C-alpha cells in the first residue's frame, strides 16, 4: 500500500537519529563530567570556602575572560540573574520597554519584568533563528520617534531603552545589523548569550559585542556549574558595579554590615565555580564533539526529504548547543507526530519554546508582526545533542 510522507517522515527521522545516536535512550542534552570535577570539588570542600567567596570563583571568572575575550566577567547564580543585572546596568527603568525576540526562553522576558519594565516582542529570521535586523529597523522607523536622544514608542509613549538579541540554540545572530539598529535608534544592546558559549561571530565570541552580555551554565548547557551564569563586559566601571550589586551591595569592611543600596544575593558559590573550572578545561573537546555530532546528523538527514538540519550562519562558528531540525513549511503539521515517534523510540526531542506573546503573563505586551517567529515555532524540533553521543568515536 502506498504510504504518504505523513506516514514515512516520522519513521525516517527516528532512523536518522538512531544511525547517529545508537539504540540506547538518548536525552536531549545531558552533562558530562570527565575532567577534574571531583578533584576541584574536594579541594573546595577541604578549604571550607563553599559559598560566594573562594579561589574557584575568582579563577572561573578569569578563565571565562580568557576564553571569551571579555575584559571583565562576573559570575552569578544563573543566567536569568545575569540578564537582570545587565538590564539594570544598561539603564533599564520601571516603565521602559525592552525589545526581545518572541522566539526565546521565558527567562529573557522574565528578566525584563524583574526591572518593572515591559517586554516588546520582535520577529526572527530563518537564517539565524534570531532577531531580524532589517525587519526591526523598518518597524522602528514606522512606530517610534526620537526625542532628546531617546527612542519613544509612538503608540505607548514609553521609552524603548534596550534591545536583547538571543543567540538561538547557539547560532550567532546578525550582530552587525543589530548593532547598527541599536546605534541609529539610541537603544542599548545587551546580548543574551545563554546558549552560545563557544560560538563566534566573524571571529569574535558572542556576548562581547553589546555593552554587556550574559551566559548560562544550567545543567543542560554546553558546560555546567549546576546552576550558574555570568555577566560579560569590556567596561571596568560596569563590571565593578555588577559585582557590587550581585554581592548585596555590601561595602567592604572587616566587620561592619553596611549596604549603600538595594542589592541582590546573586554571586556564584565557590562549589559551583569549582565545577565550572573543571568543565571549562574540557570545553574545547566538548565543542569538537558537538561539531562532529552535527556533521554526522548532517549526513544522516541529507537523505530525508522535507526537513533539514540547521547549520551555522555564514562567517560564524556555532557551538551547536542543540542540534535543530527545520521542517519544510508544508510539513509543519507533522511536527507533533515526529515528536511522538522520536520520544516513543527513546530519543528525547522537543519543539521550540511557546512564543512569548502567547504566554499568559505576556499576552498584553507590545509586539510587531511576528509571522516568521510563528512559522518557525511550528517547524523547529531539537534532537539529542549531548557531546557524549560521539565522544567514544573521536
GROMACS .gro file of N, CA, C and O in nm, residues 301-392:
model
  368
  301UNK      N    1   2.064   1.315   0.776
  301UNK     CA    2   1.940   1.382   0.732
  301UNK      C    3   1.947   1.430   0.588
  301UNK      O    4   1.845   1.475   0.534
  302UNK      N    5   2.063   1.421   0.525
  302UNK     CA    6   2.073   1.460   0.384
  302UNK      C    7   1.983   1.373   0.296
  302UNK      O    8   1.942   1.415   0.187
  303UNK      N    9   1.950   1.256   0.344
  303UNK     CA   10   1.869   1.163   0.266
  303UNK      C   11   1.720   1.173   0.300
  303UNK      O   12   1.639   1.099   0.243
  304UNK      N   13   1.684   1.261   0.392
  304UNK     CA   14   1.545   1.272   0.435
  304UNK      C   15   1.483   1.396   0.372
  304UNK      O   16   1.525   1.510   0.399
  305UNK      N   17   1.383   1.376   0.288
  305UNK     CA   18   1.317   1.488   0.221
  305UNK      C   19   1.219   1.557   0.315
  305UNK      O   20   1.162   1.495   0.405
  306UNK      N   21   1.203   1.689   0.296
  306UNK     CA   22   1.103   1.764   0.372
  306UNK      C   23   1.152   1.819   0.504
  306UNK      O   24   1.073   1.875   0.581
  307UNK      N   25   1.281   1.805   0.529
  307UNK     CA   26   1.336   1.850   0.658
  307UNK      C   27   1.485   1.878   0.639
  307UNK      O   28   1.550   1.818   0.554
  308UNK      N   29   1.537   1.974   0.715
  308UNK     CA   30   1.681   1.999   0.708
  308UNK      C   31   1.736   2.026   0.847
  308UNK      O   32   1.662   2.063   0.939
  309UNK      N   33   1.867   2.009   0.860
  309UNK     CA   34   1.935   2.037   0.985
  309UNK      C   35   1.990   2.179   0.982
  309UNK      O   36   2.052   2.220   0.884
  310UNK      N   37   1.963   2.255   1.089
  310UNK     CA   38   2.012   2.392   1.095
  310UNK      C   39   2.164   2.395   1.098
  310UNK      O   40   2.227   2.324   1.177
  311UNK      N   41   2.222   2.482   1.015
  311UNK     CA   42   2.367   2.499   1.009
  311UNK      C   43   2.404   2.638   1.057
  311UNK      O   44   2.321   2.730   1.058
  312UNK      N   45   2.530   2.656   1.097
  312UNK     CA   46   2.576   2.786   1.145
  312UNK      C   47   2.565   2.890   1.034
  312UNK      O   48   2.584   2.859   0.916
  313UNK      N   49   2.533   3.015   1.069
  313UNK     CA   50   2.524   3.122   0.968
  313UNK      C   51   2.660   3.148   0.903
  313UNK      O   52   2.766   3.112   0.957
  314UNK      N   53   2.658   3.214   0.789
  314UNK     CA   54   2.781   3.248   0.717
  314UNK      C   55   2.875   3.331   0.803
  314UNK      O   56   2.832   3.420   0.877
  315UNK      N   57   3.003   3.301   0.796
  315UNK     CA   58   3.109   3.371   0.868
  315UNK      C   59   3.096   3.359   1.020
  315UNK      O   60   3.153   3.438   1.095
  316UNK      N   61   3.020   3.259   1.064
  316UNK     CA   62   3.002   3.235   1.207
  316UNK      C   63   3.051   3.094   1.241
  316UNK      O   64   3.062   3.008   1.155
  317UNK      N   65   3.079   3.076   1.367
  317UNK     CA   66   3.121   2.945   1.418
  317UNK      C   67   3.031   2.913   1.537
  317UNK      O   68   3.041   2.977   1.642
  318UNK      N   69   2.940   2.819   1.517
  318UNK     CA   70   2.842   2.787   1.620
  318UNK      C   71   2.894   2.679   1.714
  318UNK      O   72   2.969   2.590   1.672
  319UNK      N   73   2.849   2.685   1.839
  319UNK     CA   74   2.882   2.577   1.932
  319UNK      C   75   2.790   2.456   1.912
  319UNK      O   76   2.811   2.352   1.974
  320UNK      N   77   2.687   2.470   1.828
  320UNK     CA   78   2.590   2.364   1.804
  320UNK      C   79   2.537   2.307   1.935
  320UNK      O   80   2.534   2.187   1.957
  321UNK      N   81   2.494   2.400   2.023
  321UNK     CA   82   2.444   2.356   2.154
  321UNK      C   83   2.332   2.255   2.139
  321UNK      O   84   2.338   2.144   2.192
  322UNK      N   85   2.227   2.293   2.068
  322UNK     CA   86   2.119   2.198   2.039
  322UNK      C   87   2.108   2.179   1.888
  322UNK      O   88   2.088   2.276   1.814
  323UNK      N   89   2.123   2.056   1.844
  323UNK     CA   90   2.101   2.024   1.704
  323UNK      C   91   1.952   2.044   1.673
  323UNK      O   92   1.866   2.001   1.751
  324UNK      N   93   1.924   2.110   1.560
  324UNK     CA   94   1.788   2.156   1.535
  324UNK      C   95   1.742   2.121   1.395
  324UNK      O   96   1.809   2.153   1.297
  325UNK      N   97   1.627   2.056   1.386
  325UNK     CA   98   1.565   2.025   1.259
  325UNK      C   99   1.466   2.134   1.223
  325UNK      O  100   1.396   2.187   1.310
  326UNK      N  101   1.460   2.167   1.095
  326UNK     CA  102   1.364   2.264   1.044
  326UNK      C  103   1.278   2.197   0.937
  326UNK      O  104   1.328   2.161   0.830
  327UNK      N  105   1.152   2.177   0.970
  327UNK     CA  106   1.059   2.118   0.874
  327UNK      C  107   1.027   2.216   0.763
  327UNK      O  108   1.016   2.337   0.787
  328UNK      N  109   1.014   2.167   0.640
  328UNK     CA  110   0.959   2.250   0.534
  328UNK      C  111   0.821   2.297   0.578
  328UNK      O  112   0.748   2.223   0.646
  329UNK      N  113   0.783   2.418   0.539
  329UNK     CA  114   0.658   2.475   0.589
  329UNK      C  115   0.537   2.387   0.558
  329UNK      O  116   0.444   2.377   0.639
  330UNK      N  117   0.539   2.320   0.442
  330UNK     CA  118   0.424   2.236   0.406
  330UNK      C  119   0.416   2.110   0.493
  330UNK      O  120   0.314   2.040   0.493
  331UNK      N  121   0.523   2.081   0.569
  331UNK     CA  122   0.522   1.964   0.657
  331UNK      C  123   0.509   2.003   0.805
  331UNK      O  124   0.523   1.917   0.892
  332UNK      N  125   0.481   2.131   0.832
  332UNK     CA  126   0.477   2.175   0.971
  332UNK      C  127   0.368   2.104   1.051
  332UNK      O  128   0.380   2.090   1.174
  333UNK      N  129   0.264   2.056   0.984
  333UNK     CA  130   0.157   1.985   1.055
  333UNK      C  131   0.203   1.849   1.106
  333UNK      O  132   0.131   1.782   1.181
  334UNK      N  133   0.325   1.809   1.069
  334UNK     CA  134   0.377   1.680   1.112
  334UNK      C  135   0.469   1.690   1.234
  334UNK      O  136   0.521   1.590   1.281
  335UNK      N  137   0.489   1.811   1.283
  335UNK     CA  138   0.582   1.830   1.394
  335UNK      C  139   0.550   1.739   1.512
  335UNK      O  140   0.637   1.668   1.563
  336UNK      N  141   0.424   1.739   1.555
  336UNK     CA  142   0.390   1.663   1.674
  336UNK      C  143   0.397   1.512   1.652
  336UNK      O  144   0.432   1.437   1.745
  337UNK      N  145   0.367   1.467   1.532
  337UNK     CA  146   0.379   1.323   1.505
  337UNK      C  147   0.526   1.280   1.506
  337UNK      O  148   0.559   1.169   1.550
  338UNK      N  149   0.616   1.369   1.463
  338UNK     CA  150   0.759   1.339   1.470
  338UNK      C  151   0.805   1.340   1.615
  338UNK      O  152   0.882   1.252   1.658
  339UNK      N  153   0.758   1.436   1.693
  339UNK     CA  154   0.793   1.441   1.835
  339UNK      C  155   0.747   1.313   1.906
  339UNK      O  156   0.819   1.257   1.989
  340UNK      N  157   0.628   1.269   1.874
  340UNK     CA  158   0.577   1.147   1.938
  340UNK      C  159   0.657   1.025   1.896
  340UNK      O  160   0.696   0.942   1.981
  341UNK      N  161   0.685   1.013   1.766
  341UNK     CA  162   0.758   0.896   1.717
  341UNK      C  163   0.898   0.888   1.777
  341UNK      O  164   0.944   0.780   1.817
  342UNK      N  165   0.966   1.001   1.784
  342UNK     CA  166   1.103   1.001   1.837
  342UNK      C  167   1.105   0.973   1.986
  342UNK      O  168   1.187   0.894   2.035
  343UNK      N  169   1.015   1.036   2.060
  343UNK     CA  170   1.012   1.011   2.204
  343UNK      C  171   0.968   0.870   2.237
  343UNK      O  172   1.020   0.807   2.330
  344UNK      N  173   0.875   0.817   2.158
  344UNK     CA  174   0.835   0.677   2.177
  344UNK      C  175   0.951   0.582   2.152
  344UNK      O  176   0.959   0.475   2.213
  345UNK      N  177   1.043   0.623   2.063
  345UNK     CA  178   1.159   0.539   2.031
  345UNK      C  179   1.273   0.556   2.131
  345UNK      O  180   1.377   0.490   2.119
  346UNK      N  181   1.255   0.645   2.229
  346UNK     CA  182   1.358   0.664   2.331
  346UNK      C  183   1.453   0.777   2.302
  346UNK      O  184   1.554   0.795   2.372
  347UNK      N  185   1.424   0.858   2.201
  347UNK     CA  186   1.507   0.972   2.166
  347UNK      C  187   1.435   1.100   2.208
  347UNK      O  188   1.331   1.135   2.150
  348UNK      N  189   1.489   1.167   2.309
  348UNK     CA  190   1.423   1.287   2.360
  348UNK      C  191   1.434   1.399   2.257
  348UNK      O  192   1.543   1.439   2.218
  349UNK      N  193   1.321   1.447   2.212
  349UNK     CA  194   1.315   1.561   2.122
  349UNK      C  195   1.216   1.661   2.180
  349UNK      O  196   1.134   1.626   2.265
  350UNK      N  197   1.222   1.785   2.133
  350UNK     CA  198   1.128   1.884   2.182
  350UNK      C  199   1.108   1.992   2.075
  350UNK      O  200   1.195   2.013   1.991
  351UNK      N  201   0.994   2.062   2.083
  351UNK     CA  202   0.973   2.175   1.992
  351UNK      C  203   1.045   2.297   2.047
  351UNK      O  204   1.101   2.295   2.156
  352UNK      N  205   1.043   2.406   1.970
  352UNK     CA  206   1.090   2.534   2.023
  352UNK      C  207   0.994   2.580   2.132
  352UNK      O  208   0.885   2.523   2.150
  353UNK      N  209   1.033   2.683   2.205
  353UNK     CA  210   0.952   2.734   2.313
  353UNK      C  211   0.819   2.790   2.260
  353UNK      O  212   0.811   2.836   2.147
  354UNK      N  213   0.717   2.789   2.346
  354UNK     CA  214   0.596   2.864   2.315
  354UNK      C  215   0.634   3.010   2.301
  354UNK      O  216   0.708   3.064   2.383
  355UNK      N  217   0.588   3.076   2.196
  355UNK     CA  218   0.624   3.215   2.173
  355UNK      C  219   0.579   3.301   2.291
  355UNK      O  220   0.472   3.278   2.349
  356UNK      N  221   0.661   3.400   2.324
  356UNK     CA  222   0.640   3.477   2.446
  356UNK      C  223   0.503   3.544   2.451
  356UNK      O  224   0.438   3.549   2.557
  357UNK      N  225   0.456   3.597   2.340
  357UNK     CA  226   0.329   3.671   2.342
  357UNK      C  227   0.209   3.577   2.356
  357UNK      O  228   0.097   3.624   2.377
  358UNK      N  229   0.232   3.446   2.349
  358UNK     CA  230   0.125   3.350   2.368
  358UNK      C  231   0.114   3.303   2.512
  358UNK      O  232   0.020   3.231   2.547
  359UNK      N  233   0.210   3.342   2.596
  359UNK     CA  234   0.210   3.302   2.737
  359UNK      C  235   0.126   3.400   2.819
  359UNK      O  236   0.126   3.521   2.795
  360UNK      N  237   0.058   3.347   2.920
  360UNK     CA  238  -0.036   3.427   3.000
  360UNK      C  239   0.023   3.558   3.053
  360UNK      O  240  -0.042   3.662   3.045
  361UNK      N  241   0.147   3.557   3.109
  361UNK     CA  242   0.196   3.683   3.166
  361UNK      C  243   0.225   3.792   3.063
  361UNK      O  244   0.238   3.909   3.099
  362UNK      N  245   0.238   3.755   2.935
  362UNK     CA  246   0.289   3.849   2.836
  362UNK      C  247   0.196   3.872   2.716
  362UNK      O  248   0.236   3.930   2.617
  363UNK      N  249   0.070   3.829   2.730
  363UNK     CA  250  -0.023   3.842   2.617
  363UNK      C  251  -0.054   3.987   2.581
  363UNK      O  252  -0.088   4.016   2.466
  364UNK      N  253  -0.045   4.076   2.677
  364UNK     CA  254  -0.081   4.216   2.653
  364UNK      C  255   0.039   4.304   2.619
  364UNK      O  256   0.025   4.425   2.605
  365UNK      N  257   0.155   4.246   2.607
  365UNK     CA  258   0.276   4.325   2.578
  365UNK      C  259   0.277   4.370   2.433
  365UNK      O  260   0.221   4.304   2.345
  366UNK      N  261   0.343   4.485   2.405
  366UNK     CA  262   0.353   4.531   2.266
  366UNK      C  263   0.432   4.434   2.181
  366UNK      O  264   0.522   4.365   2.230
  367UNK      N  265   0.399   4.430   2.053
  367UNK     CA  266   0.471   4.339   1.962
  367UNK      C  267   0.456   4.387   1.819
  367UNK      O  268   0.359   4.452   1.782
  368UNK      N  269   0.554   4.352   1.740
  368UNK     CA  270   0.549   4.378   1.597
  368UNK      C  271   0.486   4.257   1.528
  368UNK      O  272   0.447   4.159   1.595
  369UNK      N  273   0.476   4.260   1.398
  369UNK     CA  274   0.434   4.142   1.324
  369UNK      C  275   0.533   4.029   1.350
  369UNK      O  276   0.655   4.047   1.339
  370UNK      N  277   0.482   3.914   1.389
  370UNK     CA  278   0.567   3.802   1.431
  370UNK      C  279   0.549   3.680   1.339
  370UNK      O  280   0.561   3.566   1.382
  371UNK      N  281   0.524   3.707   1.213
  371UNK     CA  282   0.489   3.598   1.122
  371UNK      C  283   0.599   3.493   1.107
  371UNK      O  284   0.571   3.373   1.099
  372UNK      N  285   0.726   3.536   1.102
  372UNK     CA  286   0.832   3.437   1.088
  372UNK      C  287   0.850   3.357   1.216
  372UNK      O  288   0.870   3.235   1.212
  373UNK      N  289   0.844   3.423   1.331
  373UNK     CA  290   0.854   3.351   1.458
  373UNK      C  291   0.742   3.248   1.469
  373UNK      O  292   0.763   3.135   1.516
  374UNK      N  293   0.622   3.284   1.424
  374UNK     CA  294   0.510   3.192   1.429
  374UNK      C  295   0.532   3.073   1.336
  374UNK      O  296   0.500   2.959   1.371
  375UNK      N  297   0.591   3.098   1.220
  375UNK     CA  298   0.623   2.989   1.128
  375UNK      C  299   0.730   2.899   1.188
  375UNK      O  300   0.718   2.775   1.185
  376UNK      N  301   0.835   2.959   1.241
  376UNK     CA  302   0.945   2.880   1.297
  376UNK      C  303   0.898   2.794   1.414
  376UNK      O  304   0.941   2.679   1.428
  377UNK      N  305   0.812   2.849   1.498
  377UNK     CA  306   0.765   2.773   1.615
  377UNK      C  307   0.694   2.645   1.574
  377UNK      O  308   0.694   2.546   1.649
  378UNK      N  309   0.635   2.645   1.457
  378UNK     CA  310   0.564   2.526   1.409
  378UNK      C  311   0.658   2.426   1.341
  378UNK      O  312   0.618   2.311   1.318
  379UNK      N  313   0.779   2.469   1.308
  379UNK     CA  314   0.867   2.388   1.222
  379UNK      C  315   0.995   2.340   1.290
  379UNK      O  316   1.069   2.262   1.230
  380UNK      N  317   1.026   2.387   1.410
  380UNK     CA  318   1.153   2.355   1.474
  380UNK      C  319   1.141   2.235   1.567
  380UNK      O  320   1.045   2.223   1.644
  381UNK      N  321   1.240   2.148   1.560
  381UNK     CA  322   1.249   2.033   1.650
  381UNK      C  323   1.394   2.017   1.693
  381UNK      O  324   1.484   2.006   1.609
  382UNK      N  325   1.418   2.017   1.824
  382UNK     CA  326   1.552   1.987   1.877
  382UNK      C  327   1.566   1.837   1.898
  382UNK      O  328   1.472   1.772   1.945
  383UNK      N  329   1.682   1.784   1.863
  383UNK     CA  330   1.707   1.641   1.872
  383UNK      C  331   1.826   1.616   1.965
  383UNK      O  332   1.896   1.710   2.002
  384UNK      N  333   1.848   1.490   2.008
  384UNK     CA  334   1.956   1.462   2.105
  384UNK      C  335   2.089   1.525   2.064
  384UNK      O  336   2.136   1.505   1.951
  385UNK      N  337   2.149   1.600   2.158
  385UNK     CA  338   2.263   1.685   2.124
  385UNK      C  339   2.380   1.673   2.219
  385UNK      O  340   2.472   1.755   2.215
  386UNK      N  341   2.380   1.576   2.306
  386UNK     CA  342   2.489   1.562   2.404
  386UNK      C  343   2.621   1.532   2.336
  386UNK      O  344   2.628   1.449   2.244
  387UNK      N  345   2.726   1.598   2.384
  387UNK     CA  346   2.859   1.570   2.330
  387UNK      C  347   2.897   1.424   2.348
  387UNK      O  348   2.969   1.365   2.267
  388UNK      N  349   2.844   1.363   2.454
  388UNK     CA  350   2.877   1.223   2.483
  388UNK      C  351   2.829   1.125   2.378
  388UNK      O  352   2.873   1.009   2.377
  389UNK      N  353   2.741   1.167   2.288
  389UNK     CA  354   2.691   1.075   2.185
  389UNK      C  355   2.800   1.035   2.087
  389UNK      O  356   2.789   0.931   2.021
  390UNK      N  357   2.904   1.117   2.074
  390UNK     CA  358   3.010   1.084   1.980
  390UNK      C  359   3.147   1.076   2.046
  390UNK      O  360   3.246   1.051   1.978
  391UNK      N  361   3.154   1.099   2.175
  391UNK     CA  362   3.284   1.111   2.241
  391UNK      C  363   3.369   0.986   2.225
  391UNK      O  364   3.491   0.992   2.212
  392UNK      N  365   3.305   0.870   2.223
  392UNK     CA  366   3.381   0.746   2.211
  392UNK      C  367   3.431   0.722   2.069
  392UNK      O  368   3.514   0.634   2.045
   0.00000   0.00000   0.00000
